[in-house]
Coordinates of C-alpha atoms in Angstrom, one line a residue:
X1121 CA -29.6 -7.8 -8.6
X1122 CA -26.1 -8.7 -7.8
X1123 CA -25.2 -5.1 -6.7
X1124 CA -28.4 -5.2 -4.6
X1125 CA -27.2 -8.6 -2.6
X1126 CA -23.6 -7.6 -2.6
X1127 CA -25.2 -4.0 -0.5
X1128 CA -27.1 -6.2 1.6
X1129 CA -24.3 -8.2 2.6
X1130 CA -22.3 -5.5 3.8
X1131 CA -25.1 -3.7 5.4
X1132 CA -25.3 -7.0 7.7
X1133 CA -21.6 -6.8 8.8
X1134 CA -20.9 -6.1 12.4
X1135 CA -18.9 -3.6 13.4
X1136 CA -18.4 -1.0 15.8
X1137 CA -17.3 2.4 14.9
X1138 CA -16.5 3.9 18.7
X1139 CA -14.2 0.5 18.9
X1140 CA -12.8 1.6 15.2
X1141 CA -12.6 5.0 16.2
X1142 CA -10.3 4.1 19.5
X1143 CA -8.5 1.9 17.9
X1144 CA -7.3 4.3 14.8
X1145 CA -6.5 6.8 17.5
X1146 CA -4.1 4.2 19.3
X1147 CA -2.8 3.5 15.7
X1148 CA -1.6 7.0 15.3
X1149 CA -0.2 8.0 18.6
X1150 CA 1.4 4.4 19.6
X1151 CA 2.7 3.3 16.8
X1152 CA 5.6 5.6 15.0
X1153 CA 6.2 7.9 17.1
X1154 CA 8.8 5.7 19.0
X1155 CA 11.4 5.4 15.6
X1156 CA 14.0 3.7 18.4
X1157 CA 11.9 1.0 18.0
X1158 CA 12.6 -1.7 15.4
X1159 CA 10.2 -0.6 12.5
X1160 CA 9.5 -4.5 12.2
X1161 CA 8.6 -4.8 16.1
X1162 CA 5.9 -2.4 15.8
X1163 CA 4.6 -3.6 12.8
X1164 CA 4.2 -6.9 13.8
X1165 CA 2.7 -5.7 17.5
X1166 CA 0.4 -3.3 15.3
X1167 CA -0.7 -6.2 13.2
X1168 CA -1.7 -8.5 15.7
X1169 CA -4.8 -5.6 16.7
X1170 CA -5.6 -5.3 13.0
X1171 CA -8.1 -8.3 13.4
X1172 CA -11.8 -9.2 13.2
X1173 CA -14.0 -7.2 11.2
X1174 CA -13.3 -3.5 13.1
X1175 CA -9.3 -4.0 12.9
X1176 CA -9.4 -4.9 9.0
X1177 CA -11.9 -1.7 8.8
X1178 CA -9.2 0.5 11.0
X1179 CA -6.4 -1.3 8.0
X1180 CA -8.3 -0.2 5.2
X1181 CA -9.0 2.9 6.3
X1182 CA -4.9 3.5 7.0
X1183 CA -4.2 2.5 3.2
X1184 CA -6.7 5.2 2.2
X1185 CA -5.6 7.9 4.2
X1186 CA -2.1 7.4 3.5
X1187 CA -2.7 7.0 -0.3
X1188 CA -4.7 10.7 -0.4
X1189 CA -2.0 12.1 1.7
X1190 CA 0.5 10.7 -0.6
X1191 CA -1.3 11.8 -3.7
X1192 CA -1.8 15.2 -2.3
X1193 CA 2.0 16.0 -1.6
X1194 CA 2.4 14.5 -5.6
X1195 CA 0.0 16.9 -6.8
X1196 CA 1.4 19.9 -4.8
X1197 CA 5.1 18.8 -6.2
X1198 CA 4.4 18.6 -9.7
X1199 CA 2.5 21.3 -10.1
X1200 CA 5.1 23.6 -8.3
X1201 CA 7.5 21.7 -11.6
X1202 CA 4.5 22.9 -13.9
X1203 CA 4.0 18.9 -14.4
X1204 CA 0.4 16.9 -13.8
X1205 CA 0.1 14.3 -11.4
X1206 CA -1.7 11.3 -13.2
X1207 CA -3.1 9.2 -10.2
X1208 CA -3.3 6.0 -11.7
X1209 CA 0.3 6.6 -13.9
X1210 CA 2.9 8.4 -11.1
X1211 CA 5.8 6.2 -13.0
X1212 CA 4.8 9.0 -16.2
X1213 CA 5.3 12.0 -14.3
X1214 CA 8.7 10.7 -12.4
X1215 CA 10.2 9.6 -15.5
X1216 CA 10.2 13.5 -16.7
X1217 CA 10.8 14.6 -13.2
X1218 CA 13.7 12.1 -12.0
X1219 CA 15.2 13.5 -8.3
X1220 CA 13.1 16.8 -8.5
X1221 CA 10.0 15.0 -7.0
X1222 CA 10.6 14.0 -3.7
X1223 CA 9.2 10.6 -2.2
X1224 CA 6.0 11.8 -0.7
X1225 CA 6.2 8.2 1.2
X1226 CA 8.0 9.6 4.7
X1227 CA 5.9 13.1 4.5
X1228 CA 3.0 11.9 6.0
X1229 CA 1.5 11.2 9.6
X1230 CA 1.3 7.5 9.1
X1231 CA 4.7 5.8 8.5
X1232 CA 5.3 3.3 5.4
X1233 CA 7.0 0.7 7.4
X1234 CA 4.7 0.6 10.1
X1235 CA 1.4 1.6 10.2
X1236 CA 1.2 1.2 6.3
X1237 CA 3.2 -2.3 6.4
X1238 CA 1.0 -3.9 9.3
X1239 CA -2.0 -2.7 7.2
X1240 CA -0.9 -4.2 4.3
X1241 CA -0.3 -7.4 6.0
X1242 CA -3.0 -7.9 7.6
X1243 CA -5.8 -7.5 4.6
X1244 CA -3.3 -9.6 2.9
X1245 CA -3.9 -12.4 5.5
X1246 CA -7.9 -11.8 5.6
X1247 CA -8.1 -11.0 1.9
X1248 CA -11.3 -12.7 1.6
X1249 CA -13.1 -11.2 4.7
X1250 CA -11.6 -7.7 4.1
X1251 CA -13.4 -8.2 0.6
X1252 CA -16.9 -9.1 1.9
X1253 CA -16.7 -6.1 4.5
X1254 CA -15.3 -3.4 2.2
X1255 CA -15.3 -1.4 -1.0
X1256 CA -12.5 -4.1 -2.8
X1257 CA -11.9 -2.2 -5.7
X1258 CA -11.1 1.0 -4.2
X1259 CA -9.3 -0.9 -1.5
X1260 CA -6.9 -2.5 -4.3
X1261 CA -6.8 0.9 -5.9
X1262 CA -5.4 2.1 -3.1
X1263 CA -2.4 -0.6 -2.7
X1264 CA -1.8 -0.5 -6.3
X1265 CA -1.1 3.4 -6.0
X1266 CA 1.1 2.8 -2.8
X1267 CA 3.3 0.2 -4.6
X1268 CA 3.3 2.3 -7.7
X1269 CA 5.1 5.1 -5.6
X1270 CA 7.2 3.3 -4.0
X1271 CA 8.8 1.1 -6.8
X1272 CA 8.9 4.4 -9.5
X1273 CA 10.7 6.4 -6.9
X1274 CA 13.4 3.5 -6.4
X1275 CA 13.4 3.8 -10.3
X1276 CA 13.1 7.0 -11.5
X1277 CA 13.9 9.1 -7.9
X1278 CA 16.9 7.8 -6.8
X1279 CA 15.1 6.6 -3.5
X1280 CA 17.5 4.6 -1.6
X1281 CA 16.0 0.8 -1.9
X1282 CA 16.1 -0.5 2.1
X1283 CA 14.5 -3.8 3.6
X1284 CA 12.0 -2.3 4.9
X1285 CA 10.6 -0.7 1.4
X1286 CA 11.4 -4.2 -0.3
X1287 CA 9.6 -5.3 2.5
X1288 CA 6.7 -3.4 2.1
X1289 CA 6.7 -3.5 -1.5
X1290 CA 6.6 -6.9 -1.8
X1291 CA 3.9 -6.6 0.9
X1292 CA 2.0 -4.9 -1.9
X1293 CA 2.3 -7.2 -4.6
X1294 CA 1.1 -10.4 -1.6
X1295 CA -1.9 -8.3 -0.8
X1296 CA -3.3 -7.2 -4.2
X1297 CA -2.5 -10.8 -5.7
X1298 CA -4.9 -11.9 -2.9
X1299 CA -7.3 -9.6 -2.8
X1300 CA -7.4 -9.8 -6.7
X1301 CA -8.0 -13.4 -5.8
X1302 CA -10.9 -13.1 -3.8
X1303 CA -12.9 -11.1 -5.8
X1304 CA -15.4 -12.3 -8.0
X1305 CA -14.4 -10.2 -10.8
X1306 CA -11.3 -8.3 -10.2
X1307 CA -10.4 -5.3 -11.8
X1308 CA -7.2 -5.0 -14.8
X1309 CA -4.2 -4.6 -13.4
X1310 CA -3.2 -0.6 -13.4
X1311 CA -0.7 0.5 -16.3
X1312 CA 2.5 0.7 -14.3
X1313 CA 1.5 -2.2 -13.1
X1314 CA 1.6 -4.0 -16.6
X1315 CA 4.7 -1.9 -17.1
X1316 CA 6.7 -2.8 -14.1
X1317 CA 6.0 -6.8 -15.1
X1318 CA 7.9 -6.6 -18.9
X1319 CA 10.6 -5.4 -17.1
X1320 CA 13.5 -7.6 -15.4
X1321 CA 15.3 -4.9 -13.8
X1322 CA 16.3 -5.7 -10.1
X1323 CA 17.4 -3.2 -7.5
X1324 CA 20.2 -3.1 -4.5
X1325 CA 18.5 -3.8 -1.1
X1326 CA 20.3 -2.0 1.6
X1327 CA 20.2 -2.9 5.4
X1328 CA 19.9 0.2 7.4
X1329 CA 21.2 -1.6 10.4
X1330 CA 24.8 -2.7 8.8
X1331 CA 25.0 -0.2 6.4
X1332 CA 25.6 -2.8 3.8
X1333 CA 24.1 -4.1 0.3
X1334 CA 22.7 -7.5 1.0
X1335 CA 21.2 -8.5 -1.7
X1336 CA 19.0 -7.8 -5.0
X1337 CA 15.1 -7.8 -5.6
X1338 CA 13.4 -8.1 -9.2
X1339 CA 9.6 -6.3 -8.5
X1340 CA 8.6 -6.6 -11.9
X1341 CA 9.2 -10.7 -11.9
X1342 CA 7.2 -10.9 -8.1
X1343 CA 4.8 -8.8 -9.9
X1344 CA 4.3 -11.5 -12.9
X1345 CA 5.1 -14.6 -11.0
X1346 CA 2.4 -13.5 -7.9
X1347 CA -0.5 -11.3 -10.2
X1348 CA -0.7 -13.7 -13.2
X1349 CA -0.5 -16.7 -11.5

C-alpha cells in the first residue's frame, strides 16, 4: 500500500516536459561550451534555472546521463585491459588498473564542473522535493557512482586533484547526505563508499588559476562526519 501512495504522489506532480525538454537543450548548448568562462560562473548562472519541479527534473536527468556516459567509457576501457567494470565497485577495478584507465569524467558531453556541479547543487538544496518528484534511490545511485569515480581516480589514477573536483566532490558527499536524509528509508551506503570512510588519507588541492597547491582535503573524513551523522 505504501508503494501504491508513494505512485500516486508522483503521478500528481506537475511538470511540463516541452518546458523540461527546452530547458535541457539550453543546458547543453549554453553552458560548457564557453570554457573561457569561469567554470564556477556558469555553474552558479546554471543553477539558479535548475528550480521548481521541471529544473530539479532537467538536474536529475543530467546526473543520469552523465553517470551512463561515464559508465560506458569505463566499460569500454576495461575491457580493451581484459578487466570488468563493476558499476557499484569502480575503486576494484582501478586499483588493478592504476594510470591505464583513463578518467572517463572529461570524455563526455556534459562537463563535471558545470553542468554536473550545478546539478548536484541544486538537488542538494531541494533534497526533499527532488525526493517526492523522483525515483530517490536511483537518483542517489547515480551521485554515489559519480563521487566514486572521481575520488578512486584521484587515488588510484593519478588524476590531478583541482578545486573544482574537490569542489564537486564534496558537492557529492552534501547532496547524497541530504537526500539520504529525506528519504523515509534510505538505502546502505555503496562499498567504496564504506571504504573511502576507514580511511584518513587526504589529497593536494591544486588551483588551476595560480598554478599552486593550496591546501589539503580528507574525502573519507567529510564522508563519515556528513553520511553518519
Amino acid at each position: 500500500m505504501r508503494f501504491l501512495r508513494l505512485g500516486l504522489r508522483k503521478r500528481r506532480v506537475q511538470h511540463d516536459p516541452a518546458r523540461q525538454q527546452a530547458l535541457l537543450q539550453d543546458v547543453r548548448q549554453q553552458f560548457g561550451t564557453h570554457l573561457t568562462t569561469p567554470y564556477g560562473d556558469q555553474s552558479a548562472q546554471l543553477t539558479e534555472l535548475l528550480v521548481g519541479t521541471d529544473g530539479l527534473l532537467v538536474a536529475t536527468e543530467i546526473l543520469r546521463e552523465f553517470a551512463e556516459s561515464a559508465h560506458a567509457s569505463v566499460v569500454v576501457q576495461a575491457a580493451g585491459l581484459g578487466l570488468v567494470a563493476d558499476r557499484t565497485n569502480y575503486r576494484t577495478l582501478w586499483k588493478t588498473a592504476g594510470k591505464r584507465l583513463r578518467s572517463p569524467l572529461f570524455e563526455q558531453a556534459l562537463h563535471p564542473y558545470i553542468q554536473v556541479t550545478a546539478a548536484v547543487n541544486a538537488l542538494g538544496a531541494h533534497a526533499r522535493q527532488t525526493v517526492r518528484i523522483t525515483d530517490a534511490e536511483q537518483l542517489l545511485s547515480h551521485v554515489f557512482e559519480v563521487l566514486d569515480l572521481t575520488v578512486a581516480g584521484w587515488q588510484y589514477g593519478r588524476v590531478l586533484v583541482d578545486t573544482h573536483g574537490a569542489e564537486l566532490a564534496a558537492g557529492l558527499i552534501t547532496t547524497a547526505t541530504e537526500l539520504r536524509n529525506a528519504m523515509d528509508d534510505p538505502p546502505p551506503l555503496p562499498p567504496p563508499v564504506r571504504e573511502q570512510m576507514r580511511s584518513n588519507a587526504s589529497v593536494d588541492v591544486l588551483d588551476p588559476a595560480a598554478s599552486l597547491f593550496v591546501g589539503q582535503w580528507n574525502p573519507g573524513k567529510q564522508m563519515r562526519e556528513s553520511l553518519l551523522a
